[in-house]
PDB file of N, CA, C and O in Angstrom:
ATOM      1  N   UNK A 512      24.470 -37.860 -32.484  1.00 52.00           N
ATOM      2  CA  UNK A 512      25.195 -37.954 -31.237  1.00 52.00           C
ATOM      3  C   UNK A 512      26.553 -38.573 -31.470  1.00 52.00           C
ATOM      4  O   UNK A 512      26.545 -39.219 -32.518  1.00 52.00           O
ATOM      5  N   UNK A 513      27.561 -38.592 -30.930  1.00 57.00           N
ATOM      6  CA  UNK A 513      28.269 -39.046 -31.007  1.00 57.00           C
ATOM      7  C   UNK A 513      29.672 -37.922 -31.199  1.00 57.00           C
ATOM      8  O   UNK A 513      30.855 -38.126 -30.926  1.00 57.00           O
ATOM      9  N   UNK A 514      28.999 -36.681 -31.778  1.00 79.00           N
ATOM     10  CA  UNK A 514      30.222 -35.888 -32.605  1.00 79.00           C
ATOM     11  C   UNK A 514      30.798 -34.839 -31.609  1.00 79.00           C
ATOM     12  O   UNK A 514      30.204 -34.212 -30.732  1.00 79.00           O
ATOM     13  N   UNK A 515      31.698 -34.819 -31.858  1.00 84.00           N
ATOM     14  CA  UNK A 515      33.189 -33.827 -31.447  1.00 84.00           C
ATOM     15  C   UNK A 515      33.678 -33.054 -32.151  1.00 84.00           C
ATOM     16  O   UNK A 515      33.767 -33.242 -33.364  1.00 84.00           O
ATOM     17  N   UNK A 516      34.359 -31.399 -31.202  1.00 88.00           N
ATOM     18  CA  UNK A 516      34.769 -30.389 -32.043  1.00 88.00           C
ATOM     19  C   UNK A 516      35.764 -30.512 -31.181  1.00 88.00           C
ATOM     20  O   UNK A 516      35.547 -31.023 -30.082  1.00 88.00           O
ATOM     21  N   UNK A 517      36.958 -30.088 -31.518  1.00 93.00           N
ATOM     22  CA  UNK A 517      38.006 -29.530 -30.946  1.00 93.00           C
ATOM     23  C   UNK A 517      38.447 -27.751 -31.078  1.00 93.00           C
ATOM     24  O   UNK A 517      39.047 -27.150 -31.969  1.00 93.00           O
ATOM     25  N   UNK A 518      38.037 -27.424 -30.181  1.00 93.00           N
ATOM     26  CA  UNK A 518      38.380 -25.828 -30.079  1.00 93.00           C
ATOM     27  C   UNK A 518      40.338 -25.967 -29.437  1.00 93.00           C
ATOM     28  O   UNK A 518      40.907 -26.674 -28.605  1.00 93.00           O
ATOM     29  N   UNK A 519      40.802 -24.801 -30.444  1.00 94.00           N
ATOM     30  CA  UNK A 519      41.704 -24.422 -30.144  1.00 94.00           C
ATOM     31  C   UNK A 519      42.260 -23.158 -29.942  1.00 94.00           C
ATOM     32  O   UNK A 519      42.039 -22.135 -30.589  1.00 94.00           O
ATOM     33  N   UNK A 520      43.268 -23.377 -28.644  1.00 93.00           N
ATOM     34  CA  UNK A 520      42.826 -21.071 -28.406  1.00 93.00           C
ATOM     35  C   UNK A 520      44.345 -20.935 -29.332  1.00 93.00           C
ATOM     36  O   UNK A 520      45.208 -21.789 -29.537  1.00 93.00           O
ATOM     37  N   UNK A 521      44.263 -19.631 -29.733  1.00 89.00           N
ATOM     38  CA  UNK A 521      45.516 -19.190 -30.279  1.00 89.00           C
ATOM     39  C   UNK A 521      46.774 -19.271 -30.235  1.00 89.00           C
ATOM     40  O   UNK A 521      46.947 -19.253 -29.017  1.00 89.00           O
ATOM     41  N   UNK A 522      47.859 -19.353 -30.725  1.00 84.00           N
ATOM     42  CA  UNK A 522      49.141 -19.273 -31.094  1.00 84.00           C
ATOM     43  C   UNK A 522      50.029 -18.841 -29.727  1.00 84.00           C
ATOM     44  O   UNK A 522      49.269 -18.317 -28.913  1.00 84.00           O
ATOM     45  N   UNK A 523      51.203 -18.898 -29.316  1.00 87.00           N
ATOM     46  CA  UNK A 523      51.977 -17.912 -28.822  1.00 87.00           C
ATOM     47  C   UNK A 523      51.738 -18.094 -27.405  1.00 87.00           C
ATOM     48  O   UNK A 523      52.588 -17.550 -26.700  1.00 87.00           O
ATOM     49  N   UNK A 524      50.786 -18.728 -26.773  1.00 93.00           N
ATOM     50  CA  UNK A 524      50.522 -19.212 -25.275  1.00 93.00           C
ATOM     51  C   UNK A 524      51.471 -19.930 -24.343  1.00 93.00           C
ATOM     52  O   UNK A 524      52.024 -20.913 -24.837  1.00 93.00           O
ATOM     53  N   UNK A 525      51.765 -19.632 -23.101  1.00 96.00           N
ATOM     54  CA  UNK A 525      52.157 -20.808 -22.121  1.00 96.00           C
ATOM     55  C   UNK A 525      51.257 -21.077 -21.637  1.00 96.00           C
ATOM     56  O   UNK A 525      51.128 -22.301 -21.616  1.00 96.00           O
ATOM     57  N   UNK A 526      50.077 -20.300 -20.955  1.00 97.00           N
ATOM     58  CA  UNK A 526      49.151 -20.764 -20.235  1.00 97.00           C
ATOM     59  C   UNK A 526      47.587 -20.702 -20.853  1.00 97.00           C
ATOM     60  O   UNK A 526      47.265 -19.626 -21.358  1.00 97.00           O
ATOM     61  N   UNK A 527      46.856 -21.502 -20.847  1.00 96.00           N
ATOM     62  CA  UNK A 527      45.497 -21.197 -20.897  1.00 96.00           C
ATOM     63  C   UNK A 527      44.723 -21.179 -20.078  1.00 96.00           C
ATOM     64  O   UNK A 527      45.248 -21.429 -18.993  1.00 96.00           O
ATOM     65  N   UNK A 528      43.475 -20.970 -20.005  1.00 97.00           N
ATOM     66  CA  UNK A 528      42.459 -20.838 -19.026  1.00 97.00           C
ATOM     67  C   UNK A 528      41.082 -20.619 -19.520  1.00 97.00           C
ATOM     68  O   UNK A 528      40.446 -19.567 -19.463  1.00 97.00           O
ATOM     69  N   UNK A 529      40.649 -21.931 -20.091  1.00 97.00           N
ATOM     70  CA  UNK A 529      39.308 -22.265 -20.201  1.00 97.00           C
ATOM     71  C   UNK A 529      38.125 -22.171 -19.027  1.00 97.00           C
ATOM     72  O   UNK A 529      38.235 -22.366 -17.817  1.00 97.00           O
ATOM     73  N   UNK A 530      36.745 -21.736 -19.956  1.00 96.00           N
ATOM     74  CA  UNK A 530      35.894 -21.070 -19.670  1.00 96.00           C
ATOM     75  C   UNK A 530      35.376 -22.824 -18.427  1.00 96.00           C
ATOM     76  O   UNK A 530      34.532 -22.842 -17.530  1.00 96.00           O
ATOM     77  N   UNK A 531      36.054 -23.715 -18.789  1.00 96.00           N
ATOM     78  CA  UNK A 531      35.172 -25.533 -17.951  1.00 96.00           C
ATOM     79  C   UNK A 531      36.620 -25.443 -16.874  1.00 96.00           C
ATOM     80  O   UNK A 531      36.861 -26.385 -16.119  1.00 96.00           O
ATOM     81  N   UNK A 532      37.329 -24.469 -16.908  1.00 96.00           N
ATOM     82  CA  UNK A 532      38.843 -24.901 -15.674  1.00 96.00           C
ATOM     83  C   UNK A 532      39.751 -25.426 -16.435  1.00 96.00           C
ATOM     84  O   UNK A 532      40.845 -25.045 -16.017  1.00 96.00           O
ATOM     85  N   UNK A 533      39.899 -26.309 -17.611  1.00 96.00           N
ATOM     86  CA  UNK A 533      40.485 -26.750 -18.476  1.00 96.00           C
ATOM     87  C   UNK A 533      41.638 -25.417 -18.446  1.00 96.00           C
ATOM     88  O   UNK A 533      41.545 -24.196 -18.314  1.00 96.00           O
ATOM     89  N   UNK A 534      42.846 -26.479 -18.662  1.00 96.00           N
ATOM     90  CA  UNK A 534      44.262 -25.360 -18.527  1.00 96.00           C
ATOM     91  C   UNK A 534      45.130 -25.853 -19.838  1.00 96.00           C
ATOM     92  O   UNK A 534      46.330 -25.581 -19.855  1.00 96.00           O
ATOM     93  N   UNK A 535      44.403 -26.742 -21.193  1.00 94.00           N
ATOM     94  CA  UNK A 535      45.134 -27.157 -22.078  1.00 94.00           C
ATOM     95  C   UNK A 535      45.052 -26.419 -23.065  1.00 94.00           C
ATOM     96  O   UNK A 535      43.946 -25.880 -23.103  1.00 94.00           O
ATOM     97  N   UNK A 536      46.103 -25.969 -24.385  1.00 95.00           N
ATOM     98  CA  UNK A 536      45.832 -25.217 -25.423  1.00 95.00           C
ATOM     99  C   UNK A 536      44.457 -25.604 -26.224  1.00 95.00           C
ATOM    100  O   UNK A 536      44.028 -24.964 -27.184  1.00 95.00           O
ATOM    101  N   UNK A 537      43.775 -26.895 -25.595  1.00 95.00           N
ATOM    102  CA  UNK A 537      42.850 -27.122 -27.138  1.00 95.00           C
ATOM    103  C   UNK A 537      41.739 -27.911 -25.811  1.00 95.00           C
ATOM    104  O   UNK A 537      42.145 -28.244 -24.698  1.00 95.00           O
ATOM    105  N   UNK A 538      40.777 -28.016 -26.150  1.00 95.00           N
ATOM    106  CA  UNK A 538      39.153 -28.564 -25.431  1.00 95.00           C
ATOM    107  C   UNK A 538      38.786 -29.135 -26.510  1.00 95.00           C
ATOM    108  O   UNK A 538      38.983 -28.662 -27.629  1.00 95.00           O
ATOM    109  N   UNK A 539      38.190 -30.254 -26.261  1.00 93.00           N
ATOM    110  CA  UNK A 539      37.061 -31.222 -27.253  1.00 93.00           C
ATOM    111  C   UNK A 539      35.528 -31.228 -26.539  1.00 93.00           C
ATOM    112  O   UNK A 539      34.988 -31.535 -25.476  1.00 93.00           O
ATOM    113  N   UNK A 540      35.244 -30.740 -27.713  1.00 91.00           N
ATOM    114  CA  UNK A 540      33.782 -30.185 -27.032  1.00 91.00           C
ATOM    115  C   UNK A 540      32.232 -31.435 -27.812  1.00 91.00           C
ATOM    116  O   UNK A 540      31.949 -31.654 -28.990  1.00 91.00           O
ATOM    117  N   UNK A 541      31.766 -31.822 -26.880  1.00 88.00           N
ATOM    118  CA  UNK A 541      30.564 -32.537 -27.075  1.00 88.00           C
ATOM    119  C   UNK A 541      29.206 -32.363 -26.862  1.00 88.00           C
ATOM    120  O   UNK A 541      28.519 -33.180 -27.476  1.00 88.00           O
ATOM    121  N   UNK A 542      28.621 -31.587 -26.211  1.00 89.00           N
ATOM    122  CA  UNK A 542      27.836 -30.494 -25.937  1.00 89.00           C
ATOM    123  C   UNK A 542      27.659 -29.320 -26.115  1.00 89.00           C
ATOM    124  O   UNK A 542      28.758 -28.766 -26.066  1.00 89.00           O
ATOM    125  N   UNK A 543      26.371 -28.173 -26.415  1.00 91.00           N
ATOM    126  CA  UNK A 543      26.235 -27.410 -26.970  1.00 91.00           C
ATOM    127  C   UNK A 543      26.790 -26.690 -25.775  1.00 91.00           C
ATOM    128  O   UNK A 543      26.941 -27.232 -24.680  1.00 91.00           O
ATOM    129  N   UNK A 544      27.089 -25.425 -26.045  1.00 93.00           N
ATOM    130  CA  UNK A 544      27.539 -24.502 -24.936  1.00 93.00           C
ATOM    131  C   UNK A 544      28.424 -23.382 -25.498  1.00 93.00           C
ATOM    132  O   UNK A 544      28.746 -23.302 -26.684  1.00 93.00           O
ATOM    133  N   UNK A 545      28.861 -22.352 -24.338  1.00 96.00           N
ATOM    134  CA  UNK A 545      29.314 -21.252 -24.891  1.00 96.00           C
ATOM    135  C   UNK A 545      30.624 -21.683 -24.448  1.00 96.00           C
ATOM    136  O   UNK A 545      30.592 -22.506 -23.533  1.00 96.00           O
ATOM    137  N   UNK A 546      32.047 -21.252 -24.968  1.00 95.00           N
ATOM    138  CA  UNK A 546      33.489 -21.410 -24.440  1.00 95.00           C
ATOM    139  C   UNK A 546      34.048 -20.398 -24.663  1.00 95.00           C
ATOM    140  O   UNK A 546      34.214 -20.116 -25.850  1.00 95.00           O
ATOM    141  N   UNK A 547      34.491 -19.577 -23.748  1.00 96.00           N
ATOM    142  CA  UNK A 547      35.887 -18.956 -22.979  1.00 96.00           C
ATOM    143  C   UNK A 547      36.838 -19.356 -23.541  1.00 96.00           C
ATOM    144  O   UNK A 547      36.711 -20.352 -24.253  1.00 96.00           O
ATOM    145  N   UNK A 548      38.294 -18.621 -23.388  1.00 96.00           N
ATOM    146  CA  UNK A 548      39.466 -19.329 -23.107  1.00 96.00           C
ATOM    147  C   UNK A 548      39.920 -17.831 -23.120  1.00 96.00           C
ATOM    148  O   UNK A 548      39.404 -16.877 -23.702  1.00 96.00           O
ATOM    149  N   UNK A 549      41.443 -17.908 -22.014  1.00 97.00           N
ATOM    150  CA  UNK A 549      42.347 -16.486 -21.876  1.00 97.00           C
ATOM    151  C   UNK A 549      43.528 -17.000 -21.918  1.00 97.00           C
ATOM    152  O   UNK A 549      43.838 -17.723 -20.971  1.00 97.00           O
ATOM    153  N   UNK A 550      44.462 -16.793 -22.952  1.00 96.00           N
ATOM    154  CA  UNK A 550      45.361 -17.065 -23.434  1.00 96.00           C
ATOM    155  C   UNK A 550      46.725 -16.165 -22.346  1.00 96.00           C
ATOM    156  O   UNK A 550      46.876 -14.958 -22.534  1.00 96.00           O
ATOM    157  N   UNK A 551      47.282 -16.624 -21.672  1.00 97.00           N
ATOM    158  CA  UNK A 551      48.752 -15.857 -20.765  1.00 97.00           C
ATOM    159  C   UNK A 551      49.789 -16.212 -21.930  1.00 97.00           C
ATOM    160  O   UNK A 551      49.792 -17.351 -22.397  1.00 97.00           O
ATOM    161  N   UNK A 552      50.719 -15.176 -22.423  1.00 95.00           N
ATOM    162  CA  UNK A 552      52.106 -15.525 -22.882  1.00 95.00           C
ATOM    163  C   UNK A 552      53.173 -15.340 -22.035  1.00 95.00           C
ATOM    164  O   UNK A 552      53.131 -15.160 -20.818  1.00 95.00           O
ATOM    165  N   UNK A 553      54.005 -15.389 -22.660  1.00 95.00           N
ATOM    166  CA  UNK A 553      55.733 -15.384 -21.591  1.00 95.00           C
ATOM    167  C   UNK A 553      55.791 -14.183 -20.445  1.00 95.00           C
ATOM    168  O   UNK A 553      56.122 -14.315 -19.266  1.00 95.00           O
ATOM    169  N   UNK A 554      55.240 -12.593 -21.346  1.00 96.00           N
ATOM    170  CA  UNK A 554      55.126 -11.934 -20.979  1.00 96.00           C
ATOM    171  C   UNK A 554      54.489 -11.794 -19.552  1.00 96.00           C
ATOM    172  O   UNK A 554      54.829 -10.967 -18.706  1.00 96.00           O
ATOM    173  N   UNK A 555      53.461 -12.789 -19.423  1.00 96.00           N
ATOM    174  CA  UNK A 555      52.553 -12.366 -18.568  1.00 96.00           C
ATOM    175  C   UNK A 555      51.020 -11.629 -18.565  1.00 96.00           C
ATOM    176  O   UNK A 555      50.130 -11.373 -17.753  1.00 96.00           O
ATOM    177  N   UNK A 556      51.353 -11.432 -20.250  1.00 96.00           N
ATOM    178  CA  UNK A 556      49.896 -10.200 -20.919  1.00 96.00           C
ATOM    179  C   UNK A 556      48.852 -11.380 -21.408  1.00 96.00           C
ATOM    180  O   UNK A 556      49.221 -12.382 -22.021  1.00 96.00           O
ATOM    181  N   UNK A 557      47.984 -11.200 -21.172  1.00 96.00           N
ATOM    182  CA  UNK A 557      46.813 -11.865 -21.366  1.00 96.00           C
ATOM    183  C   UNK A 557      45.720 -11.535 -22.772  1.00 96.00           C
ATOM    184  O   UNK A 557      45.644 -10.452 -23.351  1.00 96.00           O
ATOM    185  N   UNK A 558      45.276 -12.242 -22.961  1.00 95.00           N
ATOM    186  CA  UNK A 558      44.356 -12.597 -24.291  1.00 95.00           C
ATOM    187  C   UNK A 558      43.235 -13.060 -24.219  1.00 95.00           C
ATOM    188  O   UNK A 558      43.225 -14.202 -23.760  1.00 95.00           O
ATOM    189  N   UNK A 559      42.092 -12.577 -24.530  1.00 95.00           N
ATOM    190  CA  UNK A 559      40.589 -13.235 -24.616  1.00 95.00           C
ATOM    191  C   UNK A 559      40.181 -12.979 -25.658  1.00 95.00           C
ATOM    192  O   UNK A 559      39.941 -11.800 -25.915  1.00 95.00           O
ATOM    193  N   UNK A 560      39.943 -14.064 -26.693  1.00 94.00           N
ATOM    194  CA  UNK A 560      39.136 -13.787 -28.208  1.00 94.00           C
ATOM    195  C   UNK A 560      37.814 -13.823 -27.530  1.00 94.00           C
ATOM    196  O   UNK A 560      37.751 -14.115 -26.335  1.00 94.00           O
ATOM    197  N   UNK A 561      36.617 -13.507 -28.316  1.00 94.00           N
ATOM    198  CA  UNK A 561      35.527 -13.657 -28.460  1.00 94.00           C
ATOM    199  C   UNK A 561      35.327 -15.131 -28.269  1.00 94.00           C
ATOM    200  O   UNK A 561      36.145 -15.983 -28.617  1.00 94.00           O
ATOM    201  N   UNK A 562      33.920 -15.417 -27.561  1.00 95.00           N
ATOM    202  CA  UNK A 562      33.739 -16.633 -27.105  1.00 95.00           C
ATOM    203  C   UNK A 562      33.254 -17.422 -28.755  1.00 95.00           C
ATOM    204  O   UNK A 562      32.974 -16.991 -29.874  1.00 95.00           O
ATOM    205  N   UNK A 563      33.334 -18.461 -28.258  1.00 93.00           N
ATOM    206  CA  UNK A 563      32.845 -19.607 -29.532  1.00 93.00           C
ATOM    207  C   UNK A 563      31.788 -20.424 -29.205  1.00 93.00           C
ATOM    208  O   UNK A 563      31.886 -21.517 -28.647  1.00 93.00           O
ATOM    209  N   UNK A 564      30.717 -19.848 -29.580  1.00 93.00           N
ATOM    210  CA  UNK A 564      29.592 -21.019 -28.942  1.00 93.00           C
ATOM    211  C   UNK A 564      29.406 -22.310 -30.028  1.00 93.00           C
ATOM    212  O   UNK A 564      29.429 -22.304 -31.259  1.00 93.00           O
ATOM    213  N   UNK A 565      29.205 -23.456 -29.029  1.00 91.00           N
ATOM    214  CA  UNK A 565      28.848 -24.456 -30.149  1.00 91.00           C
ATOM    215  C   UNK A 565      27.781 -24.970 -29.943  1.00 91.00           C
ATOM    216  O   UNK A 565      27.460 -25.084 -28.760  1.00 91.00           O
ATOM    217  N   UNK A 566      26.747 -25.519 -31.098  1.00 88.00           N
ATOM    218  CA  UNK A 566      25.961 -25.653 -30.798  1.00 88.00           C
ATOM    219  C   UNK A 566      25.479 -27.574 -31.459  1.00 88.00           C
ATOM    220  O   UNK A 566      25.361 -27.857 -32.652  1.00 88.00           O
ATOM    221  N   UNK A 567      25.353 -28.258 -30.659  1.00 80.00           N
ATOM    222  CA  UNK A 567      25.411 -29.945 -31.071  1.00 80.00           C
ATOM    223  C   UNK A 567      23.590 -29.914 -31.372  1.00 80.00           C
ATOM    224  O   UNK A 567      22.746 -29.411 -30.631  1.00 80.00           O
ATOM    225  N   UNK A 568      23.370 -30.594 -32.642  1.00 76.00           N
ATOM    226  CA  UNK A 568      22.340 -30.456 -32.992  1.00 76.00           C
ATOM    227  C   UNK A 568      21.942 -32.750 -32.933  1.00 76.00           C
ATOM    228  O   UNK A 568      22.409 -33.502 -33.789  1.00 76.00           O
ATOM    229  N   UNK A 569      21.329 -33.089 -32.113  1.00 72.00           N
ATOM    230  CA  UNK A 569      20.422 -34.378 -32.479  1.00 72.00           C
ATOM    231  C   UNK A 569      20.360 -35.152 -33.858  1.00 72.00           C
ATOM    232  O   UNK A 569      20.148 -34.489 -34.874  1.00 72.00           O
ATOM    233  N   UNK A 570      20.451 -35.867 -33.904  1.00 71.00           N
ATOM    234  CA  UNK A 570      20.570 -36.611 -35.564  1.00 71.00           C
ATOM    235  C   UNK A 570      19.567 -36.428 -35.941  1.00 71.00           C
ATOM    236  O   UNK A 570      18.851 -36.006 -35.033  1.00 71.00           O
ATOM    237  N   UNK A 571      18.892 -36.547 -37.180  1.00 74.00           N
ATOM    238  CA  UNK A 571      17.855 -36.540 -37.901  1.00 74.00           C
ATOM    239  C   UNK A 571      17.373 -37.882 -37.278  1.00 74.00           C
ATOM    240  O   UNK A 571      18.255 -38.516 -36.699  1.00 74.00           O
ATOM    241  N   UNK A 572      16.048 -38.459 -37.297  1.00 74.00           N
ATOM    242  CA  UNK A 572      15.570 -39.484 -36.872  1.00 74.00           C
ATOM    243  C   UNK A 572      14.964 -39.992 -38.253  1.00 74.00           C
ATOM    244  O   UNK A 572      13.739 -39.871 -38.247  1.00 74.00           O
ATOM    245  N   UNK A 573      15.393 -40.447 -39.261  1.00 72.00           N
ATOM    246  CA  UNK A 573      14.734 -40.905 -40.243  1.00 72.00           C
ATOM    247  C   UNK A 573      14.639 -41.891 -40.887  1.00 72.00           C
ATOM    248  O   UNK A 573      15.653 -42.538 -40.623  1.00 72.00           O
ATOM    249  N   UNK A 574      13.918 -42.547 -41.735  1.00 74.00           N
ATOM    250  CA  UNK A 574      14.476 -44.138 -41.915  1.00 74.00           C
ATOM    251  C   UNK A 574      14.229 -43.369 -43.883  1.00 74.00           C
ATOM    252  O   UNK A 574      13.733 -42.418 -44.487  1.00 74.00           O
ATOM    253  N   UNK A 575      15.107 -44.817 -44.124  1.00 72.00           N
ATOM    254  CA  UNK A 575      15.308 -45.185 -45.697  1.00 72.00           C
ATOM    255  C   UNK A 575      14.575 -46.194 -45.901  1.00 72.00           C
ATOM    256  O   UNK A 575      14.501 -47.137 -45.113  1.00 72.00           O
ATOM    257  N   UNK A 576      13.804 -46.091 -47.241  1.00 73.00           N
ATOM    258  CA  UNK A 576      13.093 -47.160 -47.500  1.00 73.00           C
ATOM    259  C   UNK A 576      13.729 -47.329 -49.144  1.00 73.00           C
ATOM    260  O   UNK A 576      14.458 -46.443 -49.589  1.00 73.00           O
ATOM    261  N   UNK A 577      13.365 -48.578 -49.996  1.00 71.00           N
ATOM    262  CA  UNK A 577      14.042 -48.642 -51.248  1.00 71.00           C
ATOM    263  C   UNK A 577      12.702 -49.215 -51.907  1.00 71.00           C
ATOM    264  O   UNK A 577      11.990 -49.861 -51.139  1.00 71.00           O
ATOM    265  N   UNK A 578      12.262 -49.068 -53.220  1.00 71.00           N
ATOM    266  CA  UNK A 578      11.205 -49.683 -53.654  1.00 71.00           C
ATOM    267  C   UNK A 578      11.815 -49.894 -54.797  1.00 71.00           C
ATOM    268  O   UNK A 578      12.661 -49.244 -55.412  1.00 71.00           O
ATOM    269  N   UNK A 579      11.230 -50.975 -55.019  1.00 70.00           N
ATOM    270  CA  UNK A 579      11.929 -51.824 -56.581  1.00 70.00           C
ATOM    271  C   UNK A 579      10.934 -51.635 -57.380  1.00 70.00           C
ATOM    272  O   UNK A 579       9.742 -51.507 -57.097  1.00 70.00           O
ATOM    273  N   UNK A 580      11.456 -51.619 -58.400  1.00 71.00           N
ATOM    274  CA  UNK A 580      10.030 -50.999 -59.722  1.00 71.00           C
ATOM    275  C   UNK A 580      10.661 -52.195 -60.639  1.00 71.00           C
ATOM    276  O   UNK A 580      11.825 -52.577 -60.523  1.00 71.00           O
ATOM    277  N   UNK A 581       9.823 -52.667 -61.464  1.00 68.00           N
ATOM    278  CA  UNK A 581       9.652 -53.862 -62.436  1.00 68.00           C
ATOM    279  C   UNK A 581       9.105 -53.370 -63.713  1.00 68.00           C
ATOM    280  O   UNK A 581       7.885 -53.223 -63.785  1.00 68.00           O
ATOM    281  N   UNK A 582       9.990 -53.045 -64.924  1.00 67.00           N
ATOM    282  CA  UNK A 582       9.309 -52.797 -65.647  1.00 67.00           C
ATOM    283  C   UNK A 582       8.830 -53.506 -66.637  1.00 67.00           C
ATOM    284  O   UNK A 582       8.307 -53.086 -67.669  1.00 67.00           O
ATOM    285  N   UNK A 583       9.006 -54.535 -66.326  1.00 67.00           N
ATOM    286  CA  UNK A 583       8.279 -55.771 -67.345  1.00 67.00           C
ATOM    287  C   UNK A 583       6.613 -56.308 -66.518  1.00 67.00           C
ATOM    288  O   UNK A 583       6.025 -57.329 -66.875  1.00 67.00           O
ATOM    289  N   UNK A 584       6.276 -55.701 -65.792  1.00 56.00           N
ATOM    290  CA  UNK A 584       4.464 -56.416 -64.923  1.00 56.00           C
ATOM    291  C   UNK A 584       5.186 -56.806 -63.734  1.00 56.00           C
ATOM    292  O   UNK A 584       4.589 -57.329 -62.794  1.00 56.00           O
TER     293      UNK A 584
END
């Protein structure tokens, strides 16, 4: 827990339009989920890559143990 991705939509944009309402070139994502984004340039012509799903996976729950070995008895 704890971890962060930063998705960033492509090059050449004035406007964005993320899949959460988000209107910034880049989202930091902390949860698993699928993301959008439609890229507007100067033009006015619009852009949609393929979505980017991310997927946040739970930490391992594990412990470390250390055992000391003696090789003299």
């Amino acid at each position: 827990q704890g971890d962060q991705i930063t998705l960033t939509a492509p090059g050449n944009g004035v406007s964005w339009n993320w899949s959460d309402g988000s209107s910034n070139s880049s989202v930091v994502v902390t949860e698993s989920s699928v993301w959008r984004v439609t890229v507007t340039d100067v033009d006015g012509c619009t852009y949609s890559p393929g979505p980017a799903i991310v997927e946040v996976f739970d930490a391992p729950n594990g412990s470390i143990r250390a055992i000391e070995f003696n090789d003299f008895g």
